[in-house]
mmCIF file of C-alpha atoms in Angstrom:
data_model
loop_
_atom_site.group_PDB
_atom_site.id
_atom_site.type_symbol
_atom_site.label_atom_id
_atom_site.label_comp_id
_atom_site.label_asym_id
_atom_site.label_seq_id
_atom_site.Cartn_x
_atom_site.Cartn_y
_atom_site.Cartn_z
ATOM 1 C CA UNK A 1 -10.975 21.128 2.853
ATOM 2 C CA UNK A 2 -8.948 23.152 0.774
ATOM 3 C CA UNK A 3 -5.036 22.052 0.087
ATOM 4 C CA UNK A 4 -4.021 25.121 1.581
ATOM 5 C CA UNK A 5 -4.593 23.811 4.908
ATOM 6 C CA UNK A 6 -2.290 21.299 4.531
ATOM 7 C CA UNK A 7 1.108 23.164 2.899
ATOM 8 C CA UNK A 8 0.522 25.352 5.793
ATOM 9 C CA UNK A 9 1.055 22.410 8.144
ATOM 10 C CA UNK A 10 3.968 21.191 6.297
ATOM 11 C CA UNK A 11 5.725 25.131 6.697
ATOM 12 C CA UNK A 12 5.539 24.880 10.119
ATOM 13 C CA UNK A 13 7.411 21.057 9.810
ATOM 14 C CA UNK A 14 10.356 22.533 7.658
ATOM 15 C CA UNK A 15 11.977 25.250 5.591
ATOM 16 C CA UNK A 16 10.839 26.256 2.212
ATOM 17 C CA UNK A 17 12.893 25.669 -0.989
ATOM 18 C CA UNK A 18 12.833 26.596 -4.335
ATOM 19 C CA UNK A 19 10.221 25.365 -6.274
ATOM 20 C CA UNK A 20 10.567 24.225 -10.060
ATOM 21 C CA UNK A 21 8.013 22.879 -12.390
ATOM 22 C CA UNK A 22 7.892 20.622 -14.780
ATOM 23 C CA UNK A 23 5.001 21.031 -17.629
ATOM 24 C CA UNK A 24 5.012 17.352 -19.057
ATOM 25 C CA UNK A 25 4.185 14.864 -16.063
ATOM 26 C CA UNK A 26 5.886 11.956 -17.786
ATOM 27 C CA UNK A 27 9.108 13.674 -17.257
ATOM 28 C CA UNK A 28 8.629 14.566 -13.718
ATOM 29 C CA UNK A 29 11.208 12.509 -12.334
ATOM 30 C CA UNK A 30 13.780 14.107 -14.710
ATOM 31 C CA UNK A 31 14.935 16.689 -11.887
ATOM 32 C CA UNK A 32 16.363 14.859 -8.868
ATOM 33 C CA UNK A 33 14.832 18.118 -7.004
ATOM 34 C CA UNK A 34 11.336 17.419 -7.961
ATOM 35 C CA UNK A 35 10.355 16.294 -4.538
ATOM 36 C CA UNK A 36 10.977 19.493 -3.151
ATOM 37 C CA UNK A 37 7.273 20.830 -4.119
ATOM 38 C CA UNK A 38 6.010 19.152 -1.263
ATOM 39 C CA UNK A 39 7.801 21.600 0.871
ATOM 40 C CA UNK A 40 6.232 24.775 -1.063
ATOM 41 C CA UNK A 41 3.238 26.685 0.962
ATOM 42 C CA UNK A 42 1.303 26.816 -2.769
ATOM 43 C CA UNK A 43 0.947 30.585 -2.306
ATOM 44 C CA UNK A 44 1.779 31.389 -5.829
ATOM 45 C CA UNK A 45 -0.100 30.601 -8.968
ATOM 46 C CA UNK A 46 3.206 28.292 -10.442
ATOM 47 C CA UNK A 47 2.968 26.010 -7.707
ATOM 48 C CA UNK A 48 -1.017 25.813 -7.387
ATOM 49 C CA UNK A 49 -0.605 24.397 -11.353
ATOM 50 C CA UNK A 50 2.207 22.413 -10.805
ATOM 51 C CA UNK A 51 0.014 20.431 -8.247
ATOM 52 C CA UNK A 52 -2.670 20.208 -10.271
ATOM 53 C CA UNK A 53 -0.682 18.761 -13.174
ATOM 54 C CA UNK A 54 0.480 16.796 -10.666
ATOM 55 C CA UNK A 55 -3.213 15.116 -9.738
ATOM 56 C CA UNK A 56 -3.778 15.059 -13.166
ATOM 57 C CA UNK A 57 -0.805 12.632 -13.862
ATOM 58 C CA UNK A 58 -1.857 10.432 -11.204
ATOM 59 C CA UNK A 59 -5.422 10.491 -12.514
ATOM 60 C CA UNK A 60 -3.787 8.526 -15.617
ATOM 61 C CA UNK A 61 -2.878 5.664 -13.950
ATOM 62 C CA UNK A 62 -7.088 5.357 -12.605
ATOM 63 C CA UNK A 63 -8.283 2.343 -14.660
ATOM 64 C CA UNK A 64 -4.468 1.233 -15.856
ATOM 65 C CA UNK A 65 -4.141 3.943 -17.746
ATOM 66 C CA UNK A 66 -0.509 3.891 -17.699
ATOM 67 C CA UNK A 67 2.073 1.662 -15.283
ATOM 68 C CA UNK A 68 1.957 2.713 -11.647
ATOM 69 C CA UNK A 69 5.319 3.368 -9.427
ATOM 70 C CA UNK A 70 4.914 1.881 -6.151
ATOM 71 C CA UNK A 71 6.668 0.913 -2.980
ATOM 72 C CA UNK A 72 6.071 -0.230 0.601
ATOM 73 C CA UNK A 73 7.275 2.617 2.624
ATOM 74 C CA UNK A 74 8.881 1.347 6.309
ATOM 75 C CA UNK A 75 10.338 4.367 8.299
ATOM 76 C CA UNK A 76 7.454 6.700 8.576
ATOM 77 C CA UNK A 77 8.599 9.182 10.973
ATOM 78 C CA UNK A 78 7.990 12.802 9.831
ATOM 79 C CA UNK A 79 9.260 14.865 12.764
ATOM 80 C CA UNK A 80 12.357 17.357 12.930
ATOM 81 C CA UNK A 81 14.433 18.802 10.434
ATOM 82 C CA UNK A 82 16.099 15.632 8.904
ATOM 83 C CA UNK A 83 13.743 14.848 5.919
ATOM 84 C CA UNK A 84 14.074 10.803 5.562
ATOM 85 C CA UNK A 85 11.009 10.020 7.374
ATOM 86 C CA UNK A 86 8.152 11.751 5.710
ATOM 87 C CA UNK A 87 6.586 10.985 3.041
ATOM 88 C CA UNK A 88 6.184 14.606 1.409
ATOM 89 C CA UNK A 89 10.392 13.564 0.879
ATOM 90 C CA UNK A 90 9.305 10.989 -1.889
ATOM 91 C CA UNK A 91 9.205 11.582 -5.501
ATOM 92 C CA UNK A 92 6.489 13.180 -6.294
ATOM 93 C CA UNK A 93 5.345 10.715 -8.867
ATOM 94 C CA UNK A 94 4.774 7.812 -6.529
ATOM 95 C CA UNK A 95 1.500 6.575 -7.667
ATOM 96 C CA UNK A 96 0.520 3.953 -4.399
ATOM 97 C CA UNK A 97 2.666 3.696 -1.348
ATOM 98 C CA UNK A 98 1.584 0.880 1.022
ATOM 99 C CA UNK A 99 2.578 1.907 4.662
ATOM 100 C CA UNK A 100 5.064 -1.092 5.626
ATOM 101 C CA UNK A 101 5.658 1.118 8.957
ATOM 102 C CA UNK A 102 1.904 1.176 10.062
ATOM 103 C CA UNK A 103 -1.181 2.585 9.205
ATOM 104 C CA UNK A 104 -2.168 4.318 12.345
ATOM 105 C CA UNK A 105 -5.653 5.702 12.942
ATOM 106 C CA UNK A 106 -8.044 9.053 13.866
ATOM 107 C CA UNK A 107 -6.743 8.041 17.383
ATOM 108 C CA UNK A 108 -3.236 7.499 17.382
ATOM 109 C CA UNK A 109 -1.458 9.418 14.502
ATOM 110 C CA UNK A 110 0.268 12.410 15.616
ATOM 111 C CA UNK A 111 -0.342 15.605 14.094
ATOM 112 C CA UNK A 112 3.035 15.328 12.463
ATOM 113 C CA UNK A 113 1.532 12.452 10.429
ATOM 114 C CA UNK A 114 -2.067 13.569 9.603
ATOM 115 C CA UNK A 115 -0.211 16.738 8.127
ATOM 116 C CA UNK A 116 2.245 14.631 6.082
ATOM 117 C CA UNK A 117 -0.161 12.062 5.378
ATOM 118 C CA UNK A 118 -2.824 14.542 3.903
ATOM 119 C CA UNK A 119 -0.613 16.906 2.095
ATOM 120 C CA UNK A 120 0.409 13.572 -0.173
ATOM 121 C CA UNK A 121 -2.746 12.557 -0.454
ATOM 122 C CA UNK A 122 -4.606 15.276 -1.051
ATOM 123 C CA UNK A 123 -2.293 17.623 -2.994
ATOM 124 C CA UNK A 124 0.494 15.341 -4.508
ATOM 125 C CA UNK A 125 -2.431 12.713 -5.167
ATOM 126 C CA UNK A 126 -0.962 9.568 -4.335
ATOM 127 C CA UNK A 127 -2.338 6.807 -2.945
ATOM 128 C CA UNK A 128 -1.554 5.499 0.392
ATOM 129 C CA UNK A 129 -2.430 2.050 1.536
ATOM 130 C CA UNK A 130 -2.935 -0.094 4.459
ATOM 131 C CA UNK A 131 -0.661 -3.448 4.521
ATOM 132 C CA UNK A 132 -0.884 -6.628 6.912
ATOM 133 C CA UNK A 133 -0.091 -10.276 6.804
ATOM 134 C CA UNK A 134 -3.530 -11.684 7.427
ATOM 135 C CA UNK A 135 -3.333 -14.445 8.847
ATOM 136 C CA UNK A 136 -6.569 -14.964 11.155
ATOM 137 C CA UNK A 137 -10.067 -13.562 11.464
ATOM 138 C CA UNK A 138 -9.621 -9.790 13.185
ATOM 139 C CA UNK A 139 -6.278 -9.593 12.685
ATOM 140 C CA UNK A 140 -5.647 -5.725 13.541
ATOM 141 C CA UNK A 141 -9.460 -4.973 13.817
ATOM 142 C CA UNK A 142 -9.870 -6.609 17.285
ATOM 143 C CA UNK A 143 -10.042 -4.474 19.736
ATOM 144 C CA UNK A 144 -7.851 -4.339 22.688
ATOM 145 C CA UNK A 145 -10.295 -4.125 25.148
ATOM 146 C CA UNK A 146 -10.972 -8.085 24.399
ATOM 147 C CA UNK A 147 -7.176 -9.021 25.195
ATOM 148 C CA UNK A 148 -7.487 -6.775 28.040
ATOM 149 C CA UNK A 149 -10.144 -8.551 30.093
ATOM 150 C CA UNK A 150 -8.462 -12.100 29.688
ATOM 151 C CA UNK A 151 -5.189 -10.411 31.001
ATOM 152 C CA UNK A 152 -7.375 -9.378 34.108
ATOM 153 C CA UNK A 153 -9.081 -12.622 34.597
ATOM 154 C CA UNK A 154 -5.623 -13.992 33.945
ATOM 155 C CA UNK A 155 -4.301 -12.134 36.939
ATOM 156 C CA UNK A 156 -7.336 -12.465 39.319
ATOM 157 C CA UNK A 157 -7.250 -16.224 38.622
ATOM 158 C CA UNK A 158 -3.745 -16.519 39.350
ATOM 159 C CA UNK A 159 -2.774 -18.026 35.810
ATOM 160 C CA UNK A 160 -1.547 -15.132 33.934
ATOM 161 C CA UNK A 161 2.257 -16.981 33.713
ATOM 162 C CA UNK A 162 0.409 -19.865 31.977
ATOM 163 C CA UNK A 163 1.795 -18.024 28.262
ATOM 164 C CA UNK A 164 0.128 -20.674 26.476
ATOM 165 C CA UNK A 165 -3.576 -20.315 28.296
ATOM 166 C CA UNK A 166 -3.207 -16.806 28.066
ATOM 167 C CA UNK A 167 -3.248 -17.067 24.662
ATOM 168 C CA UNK A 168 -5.499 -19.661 24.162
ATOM 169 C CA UNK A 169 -7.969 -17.607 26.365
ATOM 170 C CA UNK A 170 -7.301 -14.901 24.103
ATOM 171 C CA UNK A 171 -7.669 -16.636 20.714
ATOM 172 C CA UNK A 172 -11.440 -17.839 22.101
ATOM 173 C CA UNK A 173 -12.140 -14.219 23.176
ATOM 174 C CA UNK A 174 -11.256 -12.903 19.886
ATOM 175 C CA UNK A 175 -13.633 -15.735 18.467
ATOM 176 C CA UNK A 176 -16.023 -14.971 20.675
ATOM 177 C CA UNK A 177 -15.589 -11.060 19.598
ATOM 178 C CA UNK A 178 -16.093 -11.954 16.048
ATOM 179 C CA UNK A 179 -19.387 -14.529 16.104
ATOM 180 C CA UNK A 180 -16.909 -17.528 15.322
ATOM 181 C CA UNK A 181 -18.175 -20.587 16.958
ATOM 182 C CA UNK A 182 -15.028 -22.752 16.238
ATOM 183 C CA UNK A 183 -15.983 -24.869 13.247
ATOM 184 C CA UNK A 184 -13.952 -24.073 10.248
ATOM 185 C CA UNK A 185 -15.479 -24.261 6.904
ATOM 186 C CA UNK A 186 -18.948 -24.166 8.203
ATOM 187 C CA UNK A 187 -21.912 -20.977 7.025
ATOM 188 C CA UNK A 188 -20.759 -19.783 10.615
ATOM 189 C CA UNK A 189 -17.160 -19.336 9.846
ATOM 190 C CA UNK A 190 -18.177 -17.632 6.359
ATOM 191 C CA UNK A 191 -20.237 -15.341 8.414
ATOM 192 C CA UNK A 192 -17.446 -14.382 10.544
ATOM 193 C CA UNK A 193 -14.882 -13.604 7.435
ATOM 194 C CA UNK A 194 -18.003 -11.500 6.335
ATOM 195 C CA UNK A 195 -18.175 -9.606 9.371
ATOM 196 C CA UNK A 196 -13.965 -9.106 9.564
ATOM 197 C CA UNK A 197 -14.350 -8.091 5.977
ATOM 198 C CA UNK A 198 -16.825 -5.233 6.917
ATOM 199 C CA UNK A 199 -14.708 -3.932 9.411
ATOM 200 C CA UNK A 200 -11.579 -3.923 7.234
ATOM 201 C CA UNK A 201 -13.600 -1.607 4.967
ATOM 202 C CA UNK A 202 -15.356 -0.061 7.642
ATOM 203 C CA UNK A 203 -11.520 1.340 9.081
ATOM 204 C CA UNK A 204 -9.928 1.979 5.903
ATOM 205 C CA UNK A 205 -13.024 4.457 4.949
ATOM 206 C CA UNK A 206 -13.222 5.714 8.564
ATOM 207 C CA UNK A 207 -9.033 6.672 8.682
ATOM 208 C CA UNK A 208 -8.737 7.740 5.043
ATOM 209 C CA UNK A 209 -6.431 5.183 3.548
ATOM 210 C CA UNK A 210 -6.762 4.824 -0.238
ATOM 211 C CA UNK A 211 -7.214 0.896 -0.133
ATOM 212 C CA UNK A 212 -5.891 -2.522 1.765
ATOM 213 C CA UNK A 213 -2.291 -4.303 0.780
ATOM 214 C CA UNK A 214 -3.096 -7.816 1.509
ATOM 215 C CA UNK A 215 0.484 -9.670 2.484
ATOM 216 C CA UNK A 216 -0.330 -13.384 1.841
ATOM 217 C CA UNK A 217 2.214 -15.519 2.821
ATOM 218 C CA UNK A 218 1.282 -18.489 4.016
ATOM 219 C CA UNK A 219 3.004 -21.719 4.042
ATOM 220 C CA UNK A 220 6.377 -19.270 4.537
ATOM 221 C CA UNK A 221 6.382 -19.349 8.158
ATOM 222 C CA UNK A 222 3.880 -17.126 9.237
ATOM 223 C CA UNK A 223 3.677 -18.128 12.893
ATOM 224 C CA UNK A 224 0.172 -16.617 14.382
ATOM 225 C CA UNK A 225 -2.194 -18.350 12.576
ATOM 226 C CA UNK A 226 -5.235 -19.457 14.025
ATOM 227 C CA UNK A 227 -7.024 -21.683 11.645
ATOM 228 C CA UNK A 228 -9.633 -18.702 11.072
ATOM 229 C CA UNK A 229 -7.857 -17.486 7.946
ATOM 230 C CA UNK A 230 -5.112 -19.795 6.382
ATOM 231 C CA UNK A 231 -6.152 -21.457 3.440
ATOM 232 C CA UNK A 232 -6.788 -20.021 -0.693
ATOM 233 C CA UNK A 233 -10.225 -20.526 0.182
ATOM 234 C CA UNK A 234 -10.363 -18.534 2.910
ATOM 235 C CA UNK A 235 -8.870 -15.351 1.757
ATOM 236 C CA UNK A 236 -10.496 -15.811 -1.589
ATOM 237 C CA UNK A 237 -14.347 -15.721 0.242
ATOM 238 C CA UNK A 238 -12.928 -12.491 2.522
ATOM 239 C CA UNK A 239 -11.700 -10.482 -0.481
ATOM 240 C CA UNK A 240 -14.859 -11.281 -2.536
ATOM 241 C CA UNK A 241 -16.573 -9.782 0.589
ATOM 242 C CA UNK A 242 -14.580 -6.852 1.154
ATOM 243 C CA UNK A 243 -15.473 -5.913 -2.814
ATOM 244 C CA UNK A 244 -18.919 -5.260 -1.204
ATOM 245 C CA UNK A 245 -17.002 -2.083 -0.256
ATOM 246 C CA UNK A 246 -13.672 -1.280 -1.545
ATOM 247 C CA UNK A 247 -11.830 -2.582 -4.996
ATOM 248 C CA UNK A 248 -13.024 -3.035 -8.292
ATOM 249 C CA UNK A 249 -16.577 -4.541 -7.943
ATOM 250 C CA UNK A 250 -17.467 -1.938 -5.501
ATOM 251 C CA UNK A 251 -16.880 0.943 -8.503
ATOM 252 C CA UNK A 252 -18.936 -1.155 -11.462
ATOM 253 C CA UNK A 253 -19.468 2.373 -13.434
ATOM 254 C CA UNK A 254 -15.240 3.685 -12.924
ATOM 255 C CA UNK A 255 -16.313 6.377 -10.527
ATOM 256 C CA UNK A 256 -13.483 5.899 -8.379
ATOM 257 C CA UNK A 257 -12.768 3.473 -5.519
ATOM 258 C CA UNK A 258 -10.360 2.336 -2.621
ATOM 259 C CA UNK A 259 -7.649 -0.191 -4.324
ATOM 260 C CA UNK A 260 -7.447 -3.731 -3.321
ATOM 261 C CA UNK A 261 -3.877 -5.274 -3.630
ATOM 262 C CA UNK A 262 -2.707 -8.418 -3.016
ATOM 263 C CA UNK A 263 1.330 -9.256 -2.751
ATOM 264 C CA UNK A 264 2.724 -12.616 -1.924
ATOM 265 C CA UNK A 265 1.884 -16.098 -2.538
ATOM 266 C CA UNK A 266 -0.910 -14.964 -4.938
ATOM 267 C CA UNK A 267 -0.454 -17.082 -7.976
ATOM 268 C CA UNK A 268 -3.467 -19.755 -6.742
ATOM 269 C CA UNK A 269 -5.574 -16.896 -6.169
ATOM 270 C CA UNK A 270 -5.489 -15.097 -9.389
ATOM 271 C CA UNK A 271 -8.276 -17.060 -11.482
ATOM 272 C CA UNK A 272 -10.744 -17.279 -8.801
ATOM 273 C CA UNK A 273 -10.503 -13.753 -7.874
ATOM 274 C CA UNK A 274 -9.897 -12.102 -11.133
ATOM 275 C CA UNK A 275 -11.805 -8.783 -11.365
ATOM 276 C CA UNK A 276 -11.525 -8.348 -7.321
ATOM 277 C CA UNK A 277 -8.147 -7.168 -7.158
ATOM 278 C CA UNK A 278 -7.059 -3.993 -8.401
ATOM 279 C CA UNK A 279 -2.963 -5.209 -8.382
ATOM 280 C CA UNK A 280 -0.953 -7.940 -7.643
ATOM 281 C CA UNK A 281 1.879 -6.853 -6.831
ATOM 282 C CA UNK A 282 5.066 -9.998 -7.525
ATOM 283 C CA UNK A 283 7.607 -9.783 -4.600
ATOM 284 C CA UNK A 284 10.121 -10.709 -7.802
ATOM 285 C CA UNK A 285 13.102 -9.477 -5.699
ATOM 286 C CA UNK A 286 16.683 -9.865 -7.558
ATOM 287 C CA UNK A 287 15.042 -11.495 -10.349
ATOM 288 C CA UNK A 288 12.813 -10.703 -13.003
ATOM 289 C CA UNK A 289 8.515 -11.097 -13.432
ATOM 290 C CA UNK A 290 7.602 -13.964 -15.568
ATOM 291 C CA UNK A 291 4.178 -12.087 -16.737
ATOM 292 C CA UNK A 292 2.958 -14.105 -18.880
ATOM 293 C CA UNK A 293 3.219 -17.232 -16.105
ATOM 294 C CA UNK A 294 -0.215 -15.406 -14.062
ATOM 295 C CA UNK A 295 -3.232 -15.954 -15.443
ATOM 296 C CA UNK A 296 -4.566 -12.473 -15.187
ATOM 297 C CA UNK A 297 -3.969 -9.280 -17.596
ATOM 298 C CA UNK A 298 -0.432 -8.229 -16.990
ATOM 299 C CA UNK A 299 -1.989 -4.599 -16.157
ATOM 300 C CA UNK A 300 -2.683 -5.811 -12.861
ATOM 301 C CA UNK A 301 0.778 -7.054 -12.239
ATOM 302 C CA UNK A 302 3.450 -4.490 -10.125
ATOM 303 C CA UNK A 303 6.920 -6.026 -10.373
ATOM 304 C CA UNK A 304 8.708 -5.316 -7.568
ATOM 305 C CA UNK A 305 12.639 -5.449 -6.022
ATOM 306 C CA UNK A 306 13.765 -5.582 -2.323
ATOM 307 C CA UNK A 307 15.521 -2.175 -1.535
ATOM 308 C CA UNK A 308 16.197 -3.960 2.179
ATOM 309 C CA UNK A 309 19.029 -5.184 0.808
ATOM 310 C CA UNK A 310 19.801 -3.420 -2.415
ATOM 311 C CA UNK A 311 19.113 -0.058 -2.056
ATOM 312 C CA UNK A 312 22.656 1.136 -2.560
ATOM 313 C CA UNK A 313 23.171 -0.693 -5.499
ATOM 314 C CA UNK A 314 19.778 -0.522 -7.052
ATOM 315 C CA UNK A 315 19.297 -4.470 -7.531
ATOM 316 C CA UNK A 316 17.452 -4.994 -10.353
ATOM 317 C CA UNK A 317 15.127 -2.061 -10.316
ATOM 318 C CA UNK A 318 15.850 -0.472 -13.394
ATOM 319 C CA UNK A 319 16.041 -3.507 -15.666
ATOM 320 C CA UNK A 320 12.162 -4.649 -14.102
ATOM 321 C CA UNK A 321 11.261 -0.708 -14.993
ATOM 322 C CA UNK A 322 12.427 -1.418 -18.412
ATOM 323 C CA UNK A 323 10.632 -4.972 -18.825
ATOM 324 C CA UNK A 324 7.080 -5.489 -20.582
ATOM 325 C CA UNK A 325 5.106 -8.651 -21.211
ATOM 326 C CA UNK A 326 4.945 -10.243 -24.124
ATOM 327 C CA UNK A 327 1.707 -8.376 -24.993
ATOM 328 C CA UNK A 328 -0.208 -5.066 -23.647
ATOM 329 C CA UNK A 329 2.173 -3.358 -20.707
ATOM 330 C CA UNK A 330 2.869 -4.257 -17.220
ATOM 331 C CA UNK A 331 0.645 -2.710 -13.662
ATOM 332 C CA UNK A 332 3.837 -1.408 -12.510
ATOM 333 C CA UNK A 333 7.233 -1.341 -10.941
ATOM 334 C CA UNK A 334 8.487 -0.770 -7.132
ATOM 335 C CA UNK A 335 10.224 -1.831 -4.555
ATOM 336 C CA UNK A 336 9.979 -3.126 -0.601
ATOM 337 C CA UNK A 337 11.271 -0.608 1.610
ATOM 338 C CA UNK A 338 12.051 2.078 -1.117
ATOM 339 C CA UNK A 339 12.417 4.815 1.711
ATOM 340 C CA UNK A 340 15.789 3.275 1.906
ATOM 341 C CA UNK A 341 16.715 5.125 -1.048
ATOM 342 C CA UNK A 342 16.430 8.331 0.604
ATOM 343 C CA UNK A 343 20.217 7.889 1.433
ATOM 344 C CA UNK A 344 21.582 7.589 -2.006
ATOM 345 C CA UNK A 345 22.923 10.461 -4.200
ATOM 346 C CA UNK A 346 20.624 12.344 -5.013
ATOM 347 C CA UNK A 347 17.946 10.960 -2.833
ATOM 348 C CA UNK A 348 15.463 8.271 -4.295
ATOM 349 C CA UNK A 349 18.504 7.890 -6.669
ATOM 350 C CA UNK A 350 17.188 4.496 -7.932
ATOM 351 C CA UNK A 351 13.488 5.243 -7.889
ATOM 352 C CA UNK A 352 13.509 8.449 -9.898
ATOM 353 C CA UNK A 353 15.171 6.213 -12.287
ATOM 354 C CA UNK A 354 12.759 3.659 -12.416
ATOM 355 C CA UNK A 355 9.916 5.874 -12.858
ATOM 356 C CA UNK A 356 11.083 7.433 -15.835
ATOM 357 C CA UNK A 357 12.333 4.027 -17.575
ATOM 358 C CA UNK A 358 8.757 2.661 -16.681
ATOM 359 C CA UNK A 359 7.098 5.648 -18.101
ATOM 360 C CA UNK A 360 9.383 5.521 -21.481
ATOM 361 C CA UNK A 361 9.101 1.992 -22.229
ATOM 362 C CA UNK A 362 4.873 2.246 -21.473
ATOM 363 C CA UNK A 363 4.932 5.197 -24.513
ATOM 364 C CA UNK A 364 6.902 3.470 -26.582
ATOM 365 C CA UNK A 365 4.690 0.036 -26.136
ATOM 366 C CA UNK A 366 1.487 2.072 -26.371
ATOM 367 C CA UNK A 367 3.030 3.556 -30.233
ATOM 368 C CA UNK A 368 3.901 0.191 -31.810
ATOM 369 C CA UNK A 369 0.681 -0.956 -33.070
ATOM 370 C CA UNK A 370 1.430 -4.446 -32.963
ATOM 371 C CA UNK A 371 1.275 -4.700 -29.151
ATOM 372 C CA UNK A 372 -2.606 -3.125 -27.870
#
């Protein structure tokens, strides 16, 4: 489908601007007005190349080329005239966004998001992933239909105030749905990741997100767990399935694949899943990433701040942009809920920043000879 499809969605979302380029990509957060060639309708020949420099500067980060810039977006609502909601009002050097607000799919995104959502994609280049907190087996892949009969036999019974059956009714329906006979830990409960694995792939491919965000937080109160999906062990055996289909063992020549990403608790998964994970990404918020603590190249490490609460002052941001390891360079830098930015001076105020600090310090890593 060709990109002109989608600016020509976006015109009839908002007003054109003026466009300016920017001929070296490293430097393309210089202008706080870079963003604004998301709004263009790439009927002239400057703006078709300016996109296509643009993929071409996200094609550098493919294989850890270069650090990433990355965020978990959280207010995805691109309707109207007021621009904080959609995602085409980012920087246009965002490398991966993971979609704090909801990945909807074929079904229930509105036309206002399948035009936002594709003209970043597909034009800007950047990568757009799906995030959840797994915590059990079908966690967002169950369908509703399942819940939905319980609530009727629920209310035909005459127990649907019983809360607690009602969800113990639905936790063995949701077993039941997924092949799991109960016993944790045995070939049967493996088979059952396997299966929820497959249909975590199975979605992503089928709605067009660029890869899975896997929140792992547990042991920090994560309250729905199930016993299905709560120990290292666990997640280790589904993510070593899912790279049947997406992530880094799916693509053994570099051809290009869907990213796996794991944020969270992830330091005891590191050495048993090196090489299945395409970035961990540290929730270091207000401090700085000890790199060299993970046992994994720091290339697959995204340091990350918490723009939930620091967005107006830009936390630490800037001085994580401008950190390295001790050897090689760092996956990345970002920050939870980044959108928040939006409402600084200029817009993305912090962000723009941090991209070009993590850009400058990468080139000037990559020309001292004494660090590979």
């Amino acid at each position: 489908m060709k990109i002109f499809k989608y600016a020509s969605l976006l015109l009839s979302l908002c007003a054109a601007f003026t466009f300016c380029a920017c001929s070296d990509m490293t430097e393309i957060e210089n202008k706080p007005y870079d963003h604004i060639g998301g709004y263009n309708t790439m009927n002239n020949a400057e703006s078709e190349k300016y996109y296509a420099d643009l993929r071409a500067y996200k094609q550098q980060a493919v294989n850890y080329g270069r650090p990433v810039a990355f965020g978990w977006y959280s207010n995805w609502s691109p309707a109207g005239t007021y621009r904080r909601g959609y995602l085409t009002s980012m920087p246009d050097s965002m490398d991966i966004v993971s979609m704090w607000s909801g990945a909807p799919n074929r079904f229930t995104i509105t036309p206002e998001q399948k035009a936002d959502k594709e003209f970043v994609q597909k034009v800007k280049g950047t990568k757009l992933l799906e995030v959840t907190l797994l915590s059990y087996i079908g966690k967002g892949r169950t369908p509703q239909s399942v819940y939905d009969e319980v609530e009727k036999q629920a209310e035909k019974e005459g127990w649907a105030n019983d809360l607690s059956r009602v969800e113990e009714a639905k936790k063995k329906a949701r077993w039941k749905f997924w092949g799991f006979n109960g016993v944790v830990g045995s070939d049967n409960h493996k088979e059952a990741l396997a299966r929820f694995a497959k249909a975590l792939c199975d979605s992503l491919v089928a709605n067009d997100w660029d890869g899975y965000d896997i929140d792992w937080e547990i042991g920090s109160g994560v309250f729905d767990m199930d016993g299905t999906l709560s120990t290292n062990a666990d997640l280790i055996y589904l993510v070593k399935e899912m790279n049947k289909y997406i992530g880094p063992k799916s693509d053994p020549e570099h051809k290009g694949h869907r990213l796996i990403c794991i944020d969270g608790h992830f330091s005891p998964l590191t050495k048993a899943l090196d090489g299945y994970v395409d970035y961990w990404i540290d929730q270091s918020y207000g401090r700085m990433t000890y790199f060299d603590y993970y046992d994994v190249d720091p290339k697959t490490i995204i340091t990350t701040d918490n723009f939930e609460s620091s967005f107006k002052s830009g936390g630490v941001l800037l001085r994580q942009a401008k950190s390295m390891p001790t050897k090689g360079y760092k996956g990345g830098v970002g920050a939870y809920r980044f959108d928040n930015d939006y409402d600084n001076t200029p817009n993305y105020k912090w962000m723009r920043q941090a991209i070009q600090i993590n850009q400058q310090v990468f080139k000037e890593r990559m020309g001292n000879a004494s660090h590979p």
